[in-house]
Each structure stands twice: as C-alpha cells, then as structure tokens.
Coordinates of C-alpha atoms in Angstrom, one line a residue:
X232 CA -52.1 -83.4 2.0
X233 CA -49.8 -86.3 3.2
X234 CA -49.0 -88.2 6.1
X235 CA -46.0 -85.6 6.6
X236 CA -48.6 -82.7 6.5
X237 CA -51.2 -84.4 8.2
X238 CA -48.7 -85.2 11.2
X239 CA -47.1 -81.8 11.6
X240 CA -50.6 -80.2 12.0
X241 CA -51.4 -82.9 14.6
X242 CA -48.5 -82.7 16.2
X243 CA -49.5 -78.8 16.1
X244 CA -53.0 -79.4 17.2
X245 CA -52.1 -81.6 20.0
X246 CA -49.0 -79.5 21.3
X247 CA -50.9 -76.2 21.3
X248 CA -54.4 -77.0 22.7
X249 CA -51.9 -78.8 25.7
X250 CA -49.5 -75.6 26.5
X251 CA -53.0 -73.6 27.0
X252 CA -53.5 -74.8 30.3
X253 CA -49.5 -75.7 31.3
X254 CA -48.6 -71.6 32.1
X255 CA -51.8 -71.2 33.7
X256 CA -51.5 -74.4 36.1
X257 CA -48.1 -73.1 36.5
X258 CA -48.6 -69.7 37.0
X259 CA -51.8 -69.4 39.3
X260 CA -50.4 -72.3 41.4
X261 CA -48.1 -69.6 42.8
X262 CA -50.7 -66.9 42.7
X263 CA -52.8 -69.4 45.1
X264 CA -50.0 -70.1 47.5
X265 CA -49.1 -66.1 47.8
X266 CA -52.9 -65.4 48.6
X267 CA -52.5 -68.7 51.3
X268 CA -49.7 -67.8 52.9
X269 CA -51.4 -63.7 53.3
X270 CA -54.3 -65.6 55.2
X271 CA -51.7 -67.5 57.1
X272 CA -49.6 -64.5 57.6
X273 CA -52.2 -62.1 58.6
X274 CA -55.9 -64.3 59.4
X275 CA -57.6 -62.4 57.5
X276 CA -60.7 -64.4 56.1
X277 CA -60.7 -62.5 52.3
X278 CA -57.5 -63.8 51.7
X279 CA -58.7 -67.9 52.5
X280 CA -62.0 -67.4 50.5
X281 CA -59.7 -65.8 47.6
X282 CA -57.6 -68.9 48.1
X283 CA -60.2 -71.4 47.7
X284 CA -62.0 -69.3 44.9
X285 CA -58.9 -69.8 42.6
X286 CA -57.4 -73.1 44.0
X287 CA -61.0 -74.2 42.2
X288 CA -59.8 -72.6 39.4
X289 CA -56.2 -74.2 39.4
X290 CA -58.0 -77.5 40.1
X291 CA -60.0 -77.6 36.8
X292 CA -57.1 -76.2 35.2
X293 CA -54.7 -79.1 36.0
X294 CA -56.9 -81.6 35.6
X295 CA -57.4 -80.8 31.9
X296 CA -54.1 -80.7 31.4
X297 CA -52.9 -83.9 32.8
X298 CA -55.6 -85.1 30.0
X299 CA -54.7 -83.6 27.2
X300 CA -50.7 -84.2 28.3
X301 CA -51.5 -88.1 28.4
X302 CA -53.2 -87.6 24.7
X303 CA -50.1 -86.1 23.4
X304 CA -47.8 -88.8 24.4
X305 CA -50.1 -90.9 22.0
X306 CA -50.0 -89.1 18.6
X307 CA -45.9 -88.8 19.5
X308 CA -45.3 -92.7 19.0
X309 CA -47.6 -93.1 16.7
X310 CA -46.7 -90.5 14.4
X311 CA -43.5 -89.6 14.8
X312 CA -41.8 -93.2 15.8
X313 CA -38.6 -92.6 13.7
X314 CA -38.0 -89.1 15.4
X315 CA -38.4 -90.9 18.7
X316 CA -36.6 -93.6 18.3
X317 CA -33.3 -90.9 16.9
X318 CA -33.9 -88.9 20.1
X319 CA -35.1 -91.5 22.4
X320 CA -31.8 -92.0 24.5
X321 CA -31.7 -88.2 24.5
X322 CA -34.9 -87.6 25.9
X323 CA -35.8 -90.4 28.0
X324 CA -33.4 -88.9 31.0
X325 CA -35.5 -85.6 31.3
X326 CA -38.4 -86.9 30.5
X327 CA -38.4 -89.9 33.1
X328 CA -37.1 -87.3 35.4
X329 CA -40.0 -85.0 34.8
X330 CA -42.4 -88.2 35.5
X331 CA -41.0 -89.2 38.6
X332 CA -39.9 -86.3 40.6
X333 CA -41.5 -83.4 39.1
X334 CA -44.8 -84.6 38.1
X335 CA -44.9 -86.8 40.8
X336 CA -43.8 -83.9 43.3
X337 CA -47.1 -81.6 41.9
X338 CA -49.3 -84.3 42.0
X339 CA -48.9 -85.9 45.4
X340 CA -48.9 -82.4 47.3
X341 CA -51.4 -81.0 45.1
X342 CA -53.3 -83.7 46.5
X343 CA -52.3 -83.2 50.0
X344 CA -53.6 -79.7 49.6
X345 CA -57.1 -80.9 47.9
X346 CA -57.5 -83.3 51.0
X347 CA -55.6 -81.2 53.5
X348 CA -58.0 -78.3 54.4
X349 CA -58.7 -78.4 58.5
X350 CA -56.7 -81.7 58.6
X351 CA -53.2 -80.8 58.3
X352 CA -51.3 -78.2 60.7
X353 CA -52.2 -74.9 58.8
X354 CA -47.9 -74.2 58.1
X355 CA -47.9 -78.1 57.1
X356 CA -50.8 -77.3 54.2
X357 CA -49.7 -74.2 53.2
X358 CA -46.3 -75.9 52.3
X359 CA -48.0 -78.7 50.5
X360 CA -49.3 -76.0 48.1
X361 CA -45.7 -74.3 47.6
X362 CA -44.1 -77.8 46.8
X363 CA -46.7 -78.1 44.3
X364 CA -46.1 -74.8 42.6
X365 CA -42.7 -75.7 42.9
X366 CA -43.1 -79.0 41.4
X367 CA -45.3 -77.6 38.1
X368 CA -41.8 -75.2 38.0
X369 CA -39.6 -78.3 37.8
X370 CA -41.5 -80.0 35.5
X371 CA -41.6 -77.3 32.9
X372 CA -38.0 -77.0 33.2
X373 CA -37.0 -80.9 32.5
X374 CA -39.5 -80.4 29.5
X375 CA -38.1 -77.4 28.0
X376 CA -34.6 -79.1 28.8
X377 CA -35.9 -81.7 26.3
X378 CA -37.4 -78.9 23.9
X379 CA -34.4 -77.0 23.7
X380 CA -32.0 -80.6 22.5
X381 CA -34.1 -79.8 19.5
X382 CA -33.5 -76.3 19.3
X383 CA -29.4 -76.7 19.8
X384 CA -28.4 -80.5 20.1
X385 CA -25.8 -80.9 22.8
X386 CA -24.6 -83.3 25.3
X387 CA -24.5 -85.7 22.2
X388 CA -22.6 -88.4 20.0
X389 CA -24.4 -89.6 16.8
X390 CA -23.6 -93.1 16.2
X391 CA -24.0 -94.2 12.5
X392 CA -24.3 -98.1 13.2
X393 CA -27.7 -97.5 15.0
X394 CA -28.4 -94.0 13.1
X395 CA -29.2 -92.7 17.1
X396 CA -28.5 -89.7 19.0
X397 CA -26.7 -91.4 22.4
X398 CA -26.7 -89.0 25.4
X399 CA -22.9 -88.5 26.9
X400 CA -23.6 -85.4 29.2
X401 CA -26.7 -85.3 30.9
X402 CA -25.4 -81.9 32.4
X403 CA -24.6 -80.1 29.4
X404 CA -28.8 -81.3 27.7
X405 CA -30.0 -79.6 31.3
X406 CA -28.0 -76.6 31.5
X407 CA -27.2 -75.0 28.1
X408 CA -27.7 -71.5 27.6
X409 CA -30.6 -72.5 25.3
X410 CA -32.5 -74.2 27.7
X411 CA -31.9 -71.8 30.6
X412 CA -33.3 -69.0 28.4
X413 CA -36.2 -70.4 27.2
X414 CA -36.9 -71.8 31.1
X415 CA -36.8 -67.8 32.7
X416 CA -38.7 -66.2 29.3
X417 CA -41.4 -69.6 29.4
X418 CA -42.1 -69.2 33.3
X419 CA -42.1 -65.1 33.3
X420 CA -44.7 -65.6 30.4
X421 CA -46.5 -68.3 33.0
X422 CA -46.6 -65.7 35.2
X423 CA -48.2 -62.9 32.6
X424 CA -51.2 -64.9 31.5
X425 CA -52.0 -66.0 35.0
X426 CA -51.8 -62.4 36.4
X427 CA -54.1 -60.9 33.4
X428 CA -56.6 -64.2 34.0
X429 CA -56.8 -63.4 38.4
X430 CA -57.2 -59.7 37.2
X431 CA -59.6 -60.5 34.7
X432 CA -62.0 -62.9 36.9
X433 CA -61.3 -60.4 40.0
X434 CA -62.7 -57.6 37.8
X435 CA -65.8 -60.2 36.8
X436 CA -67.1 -61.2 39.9
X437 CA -66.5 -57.6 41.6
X438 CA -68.6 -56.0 39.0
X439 CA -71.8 -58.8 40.0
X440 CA -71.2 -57.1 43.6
X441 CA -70.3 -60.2 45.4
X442 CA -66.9 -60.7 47.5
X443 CA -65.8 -57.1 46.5
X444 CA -63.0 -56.3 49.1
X445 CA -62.0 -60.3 48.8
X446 CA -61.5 -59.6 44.9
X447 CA -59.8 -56.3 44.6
X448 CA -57.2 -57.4 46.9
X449 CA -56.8 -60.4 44.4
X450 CA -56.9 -57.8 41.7
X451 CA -54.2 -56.1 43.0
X452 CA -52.2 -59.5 42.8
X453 CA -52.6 -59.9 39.6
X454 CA -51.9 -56.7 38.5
X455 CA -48.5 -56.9 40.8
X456 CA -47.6 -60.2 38.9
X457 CA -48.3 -58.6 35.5
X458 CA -46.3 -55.8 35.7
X459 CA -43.4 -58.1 37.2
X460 CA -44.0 -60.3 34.8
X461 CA -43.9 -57.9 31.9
X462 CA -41.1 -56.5 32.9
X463 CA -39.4 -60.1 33.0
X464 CA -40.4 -61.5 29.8
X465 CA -38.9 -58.6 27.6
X466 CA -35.5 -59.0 29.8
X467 CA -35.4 -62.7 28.9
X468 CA -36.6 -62.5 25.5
X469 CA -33.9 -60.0 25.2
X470 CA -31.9 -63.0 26.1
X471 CA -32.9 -65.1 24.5
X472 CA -32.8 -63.5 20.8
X473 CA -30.0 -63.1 21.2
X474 CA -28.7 -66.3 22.0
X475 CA -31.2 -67.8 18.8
X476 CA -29.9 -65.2 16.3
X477 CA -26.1 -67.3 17.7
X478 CA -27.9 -70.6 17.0
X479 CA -30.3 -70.6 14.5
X480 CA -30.1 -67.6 12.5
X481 CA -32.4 -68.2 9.9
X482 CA -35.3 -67.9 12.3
X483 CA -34.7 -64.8 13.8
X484 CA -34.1 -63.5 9.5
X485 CA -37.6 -65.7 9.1
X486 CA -39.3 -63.3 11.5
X487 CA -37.9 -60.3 10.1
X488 CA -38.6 -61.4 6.9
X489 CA -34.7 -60.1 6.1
X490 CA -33.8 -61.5 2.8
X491 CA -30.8 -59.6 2.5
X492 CA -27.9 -59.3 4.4
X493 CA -27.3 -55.7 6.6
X494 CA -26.4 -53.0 8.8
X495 CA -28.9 -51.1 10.7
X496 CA -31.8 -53.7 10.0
X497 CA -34.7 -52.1 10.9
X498 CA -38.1 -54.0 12.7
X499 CA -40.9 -53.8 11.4
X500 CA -44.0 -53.2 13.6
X501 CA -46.6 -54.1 10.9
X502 CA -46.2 -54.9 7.4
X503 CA -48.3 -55.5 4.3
X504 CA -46.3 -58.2 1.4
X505 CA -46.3 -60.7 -0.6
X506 CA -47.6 -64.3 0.5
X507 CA -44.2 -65.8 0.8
X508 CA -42.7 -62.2 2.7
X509 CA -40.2 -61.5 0.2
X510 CA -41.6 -58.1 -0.9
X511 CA -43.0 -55.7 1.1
X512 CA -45.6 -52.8 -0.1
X513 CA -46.0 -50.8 2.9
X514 CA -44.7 -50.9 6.5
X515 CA -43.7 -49.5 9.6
X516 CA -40.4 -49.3 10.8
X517 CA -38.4 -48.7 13.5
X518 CA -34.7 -48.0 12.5
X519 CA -32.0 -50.6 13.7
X520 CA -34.1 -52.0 16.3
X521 CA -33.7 -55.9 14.5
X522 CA -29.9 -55.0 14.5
X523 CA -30.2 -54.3 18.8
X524 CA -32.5 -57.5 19.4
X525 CA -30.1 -59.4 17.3
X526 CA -26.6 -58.0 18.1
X527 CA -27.2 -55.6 21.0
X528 CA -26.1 -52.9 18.8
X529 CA -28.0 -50.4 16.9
X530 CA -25.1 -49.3 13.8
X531 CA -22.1 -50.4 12.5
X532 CA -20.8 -53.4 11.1
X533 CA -21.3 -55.0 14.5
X534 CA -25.2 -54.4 14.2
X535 CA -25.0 -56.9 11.1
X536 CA -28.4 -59.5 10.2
X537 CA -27.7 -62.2 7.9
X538 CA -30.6 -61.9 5.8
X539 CA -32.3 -65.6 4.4
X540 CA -30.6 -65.7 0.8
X541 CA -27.3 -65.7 2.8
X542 CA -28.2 -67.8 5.1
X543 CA -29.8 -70.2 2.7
X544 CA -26.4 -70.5 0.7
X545 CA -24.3 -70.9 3.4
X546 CA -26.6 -73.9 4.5
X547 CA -26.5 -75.7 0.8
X548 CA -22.5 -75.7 1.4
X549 CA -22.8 -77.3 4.7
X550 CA -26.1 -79.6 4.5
X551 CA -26.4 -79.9 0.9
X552 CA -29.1 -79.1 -1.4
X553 CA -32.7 -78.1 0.1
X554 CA -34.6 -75.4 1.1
X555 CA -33.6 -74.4 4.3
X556 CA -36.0 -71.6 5.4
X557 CA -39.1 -71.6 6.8
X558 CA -42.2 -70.7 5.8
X559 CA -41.8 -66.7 6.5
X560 CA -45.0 -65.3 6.6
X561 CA -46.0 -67.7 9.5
X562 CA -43.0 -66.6 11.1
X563 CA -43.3 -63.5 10.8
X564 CA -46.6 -62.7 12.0
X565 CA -46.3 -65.6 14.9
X566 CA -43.4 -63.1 16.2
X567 CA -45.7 -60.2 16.4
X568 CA -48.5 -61.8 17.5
X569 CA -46.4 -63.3 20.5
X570 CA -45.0 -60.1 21.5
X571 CA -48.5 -57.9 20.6
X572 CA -50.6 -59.8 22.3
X573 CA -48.8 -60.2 25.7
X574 CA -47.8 -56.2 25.2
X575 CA -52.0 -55.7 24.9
X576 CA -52.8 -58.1 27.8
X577 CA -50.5 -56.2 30.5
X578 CA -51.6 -52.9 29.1
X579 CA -55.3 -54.3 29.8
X580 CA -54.7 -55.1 33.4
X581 CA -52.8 -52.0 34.0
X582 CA -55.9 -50.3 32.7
X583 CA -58.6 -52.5 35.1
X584 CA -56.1 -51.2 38.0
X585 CA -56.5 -47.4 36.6
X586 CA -60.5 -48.1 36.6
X587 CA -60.6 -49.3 39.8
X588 CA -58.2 -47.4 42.2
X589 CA -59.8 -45.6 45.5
X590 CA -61.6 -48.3 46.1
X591 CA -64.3 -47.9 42.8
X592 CA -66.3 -50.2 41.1
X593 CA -66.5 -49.8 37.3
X594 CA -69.6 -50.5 35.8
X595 CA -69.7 -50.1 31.9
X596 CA -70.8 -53.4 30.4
X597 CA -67.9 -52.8 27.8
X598 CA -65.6 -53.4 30.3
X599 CA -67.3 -56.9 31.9
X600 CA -67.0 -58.0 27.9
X601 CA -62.9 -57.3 27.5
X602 CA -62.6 -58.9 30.4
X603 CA -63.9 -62.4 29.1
X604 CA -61.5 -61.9 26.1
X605 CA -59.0 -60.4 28.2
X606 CA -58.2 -63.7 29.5
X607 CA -57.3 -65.2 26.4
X608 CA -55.2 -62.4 25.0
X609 CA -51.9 -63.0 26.9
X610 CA -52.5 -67.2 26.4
X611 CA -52.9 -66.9 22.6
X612 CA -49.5 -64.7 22.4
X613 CA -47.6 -67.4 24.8
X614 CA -49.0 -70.0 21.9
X615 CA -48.2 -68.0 19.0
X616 CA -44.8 -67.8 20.6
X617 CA -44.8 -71.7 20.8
X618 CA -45.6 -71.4 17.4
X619 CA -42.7 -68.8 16.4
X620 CA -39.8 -71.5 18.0
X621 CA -40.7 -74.4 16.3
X622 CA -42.2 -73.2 13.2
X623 CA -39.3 -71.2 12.9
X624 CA -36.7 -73.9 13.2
X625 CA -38.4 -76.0 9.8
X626 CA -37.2 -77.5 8.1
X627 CA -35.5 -79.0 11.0
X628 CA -37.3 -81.5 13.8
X629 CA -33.7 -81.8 15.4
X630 CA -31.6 -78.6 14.5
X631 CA -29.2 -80.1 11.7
X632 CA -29.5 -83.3 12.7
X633 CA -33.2 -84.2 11.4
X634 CA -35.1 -83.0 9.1
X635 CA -38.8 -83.0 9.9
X636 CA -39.7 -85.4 6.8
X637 CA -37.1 -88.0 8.4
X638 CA -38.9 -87.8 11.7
X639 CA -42.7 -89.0 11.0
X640 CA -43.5 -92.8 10.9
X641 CA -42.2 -94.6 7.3
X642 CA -45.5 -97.2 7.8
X643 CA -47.9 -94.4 8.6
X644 CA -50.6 -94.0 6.0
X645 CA -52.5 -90.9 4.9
X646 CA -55.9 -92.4 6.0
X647 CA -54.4 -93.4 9.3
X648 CA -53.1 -90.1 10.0
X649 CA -56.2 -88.2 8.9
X650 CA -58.9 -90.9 11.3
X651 CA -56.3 -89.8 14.5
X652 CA -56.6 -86.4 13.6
X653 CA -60.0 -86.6 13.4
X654 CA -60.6 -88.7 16.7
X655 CA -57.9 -86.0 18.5
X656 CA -59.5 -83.1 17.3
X657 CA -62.9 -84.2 18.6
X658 CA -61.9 -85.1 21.9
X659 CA -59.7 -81.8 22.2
X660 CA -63.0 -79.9 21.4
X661 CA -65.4 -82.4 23.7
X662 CA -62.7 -81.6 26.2
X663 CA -62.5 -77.5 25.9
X664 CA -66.4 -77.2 25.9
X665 CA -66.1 -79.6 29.8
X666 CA -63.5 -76.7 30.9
X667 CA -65.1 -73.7 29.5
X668 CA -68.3 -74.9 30.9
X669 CA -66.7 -75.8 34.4
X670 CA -64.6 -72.5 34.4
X671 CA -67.6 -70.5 34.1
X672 CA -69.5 -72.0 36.4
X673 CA -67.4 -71.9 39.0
X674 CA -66.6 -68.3 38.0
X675 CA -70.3 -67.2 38.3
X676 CA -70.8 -69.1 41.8
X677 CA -67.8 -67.1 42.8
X678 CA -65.6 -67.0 46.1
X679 CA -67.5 -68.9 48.9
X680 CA -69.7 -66.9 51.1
X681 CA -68.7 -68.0 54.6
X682 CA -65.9 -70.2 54.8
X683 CA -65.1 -72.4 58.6
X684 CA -61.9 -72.5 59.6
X685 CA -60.8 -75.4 62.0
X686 CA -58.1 -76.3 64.3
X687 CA -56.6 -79.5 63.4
X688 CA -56.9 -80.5 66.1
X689 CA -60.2 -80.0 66.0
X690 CA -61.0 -81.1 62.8
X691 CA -59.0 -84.4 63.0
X692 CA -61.5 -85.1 66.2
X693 CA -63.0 -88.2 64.4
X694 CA -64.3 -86.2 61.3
X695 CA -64.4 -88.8 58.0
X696 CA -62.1 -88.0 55.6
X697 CA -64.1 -85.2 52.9
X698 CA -63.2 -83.8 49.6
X699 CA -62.9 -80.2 49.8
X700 CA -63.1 -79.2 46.5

C-alpha cells in the first residue's frame, strides 16, 4: 500500500467509527424530549424515570462523539491538505456555521438540561432539551450541505490562477436537491436506529424485571419511531435514487453491477459473481425493479439504465482517459447491506412489539441475545450506506472536479501515514471499549428506582449547584 491507500482507509476508519454515534445522538435526543414533555404533559413519574434512564444514554453517546468528531478534523489536514485547501472556501461557510450556531446551539442547552433538573421552571427545561435535539438537527444538515458539494458541486467558480473552488452562492451549496435529499433520508435513518436501540434496551431491562410498565411504554416509542421511520427512509431513498442516477450515474450502475446498457433492468436481491461483478453465476431477481428506482418506470425506453461500459466511454470523451468506475463489488454489496440491514432491524422491533402486546413479558433467553445484536443491526446498514455514497462516487473526491489521488497530501509519506493510522486506530478502539463498557453499565443499573421531583422554587432555595447525571 501507499500513502493514497493508506489515507483513504483512514479517512474510512475515522469517518465511519464517528457517524456511529452521530444518528444515535441525533435520533434519541428527540426520543428523550418526547418521553419529557409526556411527563410534563401528563405527571406521570414512568415517563421522568424513562427520561433520565436514556438522557444517560444520550449523554455517553454525545460525548464520544464530540471526541471522535475532534480526531477527525486531525487526519483531514493532515492527510488530505491539497483536497482542503481546493474546497476550503467551499466548505468553510457551512462548516463555521455548523460550529457556531449548530454545535454551539446543542451544546449549550444540552448543558442547560444536564444542570437544569429541579433548577429551571419545568416548561423552561423541557425546552432546553428540544433546542438541543434541534440543534444536533441543524448540525447534521450544515454537514451534509458540505457532504453533498462533493457529491454534485454547485454554487461554484473554479479559478485556474489559484487552482481553488471559490464559493459564489452560498444558497445554491445549502439548498440543492442533493443536499435536501440526503438531509430527510440521513435524519429518517437517525430516527430508525435510535427507535430499534430504545426498543432493544426497553426489551433488555424489562426482561431483568425491573421498571416494567416505565419500559414498555418506552418500548412502545420506539417501535412508533421505527415504523415511522421506516416508512420515511424508503420514501426518501426513493428520492434520492433518483436524483443520484441524474447526477452520478455510474454509482447507481456500480450498485447494480449493470455493465450494459437496458430496458427493464432488473435488481438483484442477492447475487453470486466474479470478484470484480462483471459476471454473474446465480442470482435473484426481481424484474424492472432497477429500471423503477432509477427512472420511476418499470418498461419501455423510459425505464432505460446506462450500464458501466457506457458510462465509462462517455466519461473518457469528456474527462479523458482513466478508469472511471468504482470498485463494484464494494458497491454493490454496501447497497444491500444498507437497505437489508435497516429492512431486518424494523422487522426486529416490530417482532419485540408482537412478543410483548397485552401487557406480556417474553422470557426466552434467545430473545435477550438478538436484542444486544439488535442494536447494531440498523447502525451498521446507516454505515454501509455511508459507505455506498462515497465509495460509489471513486474515483472522484469532488464529483469531476477532483480526483481522489489529487486530494491527499503531495509531502505525506507512507510511514507517516501508516504511524497515524496506527495511533487513530488505537485510540478509536481504547475509545469504543470506554463506551461499550459505560453503555452497559448504565444499561444494567437501569431506569432509577425513585426519582424526587422539586419545585423550582423549591429547589433553587439555597441548594449548591449539583450534577445530575
């Protein structure tokens, strides 16, 4: 391996092991504020112990990722300084905006809420906890907004003398098609692992016995949020195909593994090939349903996929020689496992719901063990959708603008590369053993018994100052 290899798969690394714990913070900061605002609404003390169960949760979960955010910033100027400096005026208007208003917005009222608990008015905290869902929201969006100049470059002028992108609309880099669609399909996806993980640790700490009316009511959330969810993510991935197979062809042929040109393209549900995907022994099929994800039509010329060798032609003519696909069966199977896994995580927690309807508690050990894993179904697929986008735009780091070999550091050396790696990968795995350990500790001490609930009047009658959490 090179530097070039070596700084795609930390770059890879890095990004990945980050988005784990960015549509779970997201997510189950607005699962928290729906079960506050039903304790607020109705008083009734399940609903504040559920609140305070997975706030701790959402805590442990931010605070990783904050870390691991911070680390990623790192390995992005050191190894890819000529890719930053091509997008830098591009990116630095979302980006600061994401620092100051979003992240700050999260932050500071996530903190409120943390210190808040019998100090503020109890409407005044509950909002504190909203604006921080909101805020984790915002963020994401000014992030993707970012993402998605890679994806479709707009908003733009290229200036030769300096070899930079230079940002004319600021408008049209926020609000393209591109980066509305991936917002909706990103946060609905959010919203699908954080419902299977509440449904998940619900069904875990019900089946020890302890807080069982608190936690089927939060099962019942996250079952609610699933199915809502689900039902979001395929209209916005709908979408959003669509819109890709408009922009960037070749990745929607590289997850079909179309080489050819047709009518009527077919999708394949599993398949069995060659390494590189160009020939397939034995697969199932489901007729013309490529053509409708693509086109929005089943038959007929309108139905049409260009396949890759098509594709690849037509982009020697316009960017010269070069291999312009990506590496299909990556693709490929990143696309399956994105839409698979999600599919098996909201089939999971429709199944807990089945299990325990009329007000029964299942038992079979089985069960308590597909729960633990059932938490990191639905995650993995949101990653191997990460995964699907940007492998599936190579050879591209900017969609023809920059290729990915123009983008990494010309001084960077193999060894230098390699020792950041290492150090990243270490800390990454130092850091995921700290929040699986945390996580399950906090999962098997479980909602609070008794919880006090204060006036703030009361509580602001020359108490100290306390950390909650």
């Amino acid at each position: 391996m090179n530097a070039l290899d070596l700084a795609r798969w930390q770059f890879g690394i890095t990004t990945v092991y980050h988005f784990l714990f960015v549509p779970l913070t997201i997510g189950t900061s607005f699962l928290v504020a729906i079960m506050q605002t039903a304790w607020y609404r109705t008083g009734d003390e399940k609903w504040l112990k559920a609140t305070k169960f997975f706030g701790k949760l959402l805590l442990i979960n931010f605070a990783m990722g904050v870390v691991t955010g911070i680390v990623q910033e790192f390995q992005f100027g050191m190894a890819w300084s000529d890719y930053s400096r091509f997008v830098g005026d591009i990116f630095g208007a979302p980006l600061a905006v994401e620092g100051l208003a979003s992240f700050f917005l999260e932050s500071t009222f996530l903190g409120l809420w943390i210190f808040g608990w019998d100090r503020l008015p109890k409407g005044l905290h509950l909002a504190t906890i909203w604006l921080a869902a909101f805020g984790t929201m915002l963020s994401a969006y000014f992030i993707l907004a970012a993402n998605s100049f890679m994806q479709h470059p707009t908003g733009y002028t290229y200036n030769a003398q300096s070899g930079r992108a230079e940002l004319t609309d600021f408008g049209a880099v926020l609000f393209q098609n591109t980066t509305v669609a991936t917002f909706f399909h990103v946060i609905a996806s959010a919203f699908l692992v954080s419902g299977v993980m509440v449904v998940a640790v619900s069904l875990l700490v019900m089946m020890t016995g302890r807080s069982v009316e608190a936690m089927r009511k939060t099962l019942t959330v996250g079952v609610v949020a699933t199915v809502l969810a689900g039902l979001a993510v395929m209209y916005t991935g709908d979408v959003q195909a669509k819109i890709m197979v408009q922009q960037q062809p070749m990745k929607m042929a590289a997850a079909e593994a179309l080489y050819t040109t047709q009518e009527n393209a077919p999708f394949s549900l599993i398949t069995i090939g060659n390494l590189d995907g160009s020939e397939a022994y034995w697969s199932i099929d489901i007729p013309g349903m490529l053509s409708f994800l693509a086109t929005g039509h089943w038959t007929g010329p309108e139905s049409t996929v260009q396949g890759i060798n098509d594709l690849q032609a037509a982009s020697e003519t316009k960017f010269g020689p070069g291999n312009y696909a990506p590496y299909t069966p990556l693709v490929f199977w990143a696309f399956r496992a994105m839409i698979g896994l999600g599919v098996l995580g909201a089939l999971w927690a429709l199944y807990v719901w089945w299990r325990t309807r009329k007000g029964r508690l299942p038992g079979a050990r089985w069960l308590r063990w597909t729960a633990i894993v059932a938490t990191l179904v639905p995650l993995l697929g949101i990653s191997a959708g990460w995964v699907f986008t940007e492998m599936g735009r190579q050879p591209w780091i900017v969609f023809g603008l920059m290729r990915t070999a123009d983008g990494v550091s010309p001084t960077l050396s193999t060894a230098q590369v390699l020792i950041s790696l290492i150090v990243f990968t270490l800390l990454y795995g130092g850091l995921a053993v700290i929040e699986v350990g945390l996580l399950v500790r906090a999962v098997k001490i479980g909602p609070p018994e008794t919880v006090e609930v204060l006036d703030h009047e009361d509580a602001n009658s020359g108490r100290p100052l306390t950390f909650s959490y």
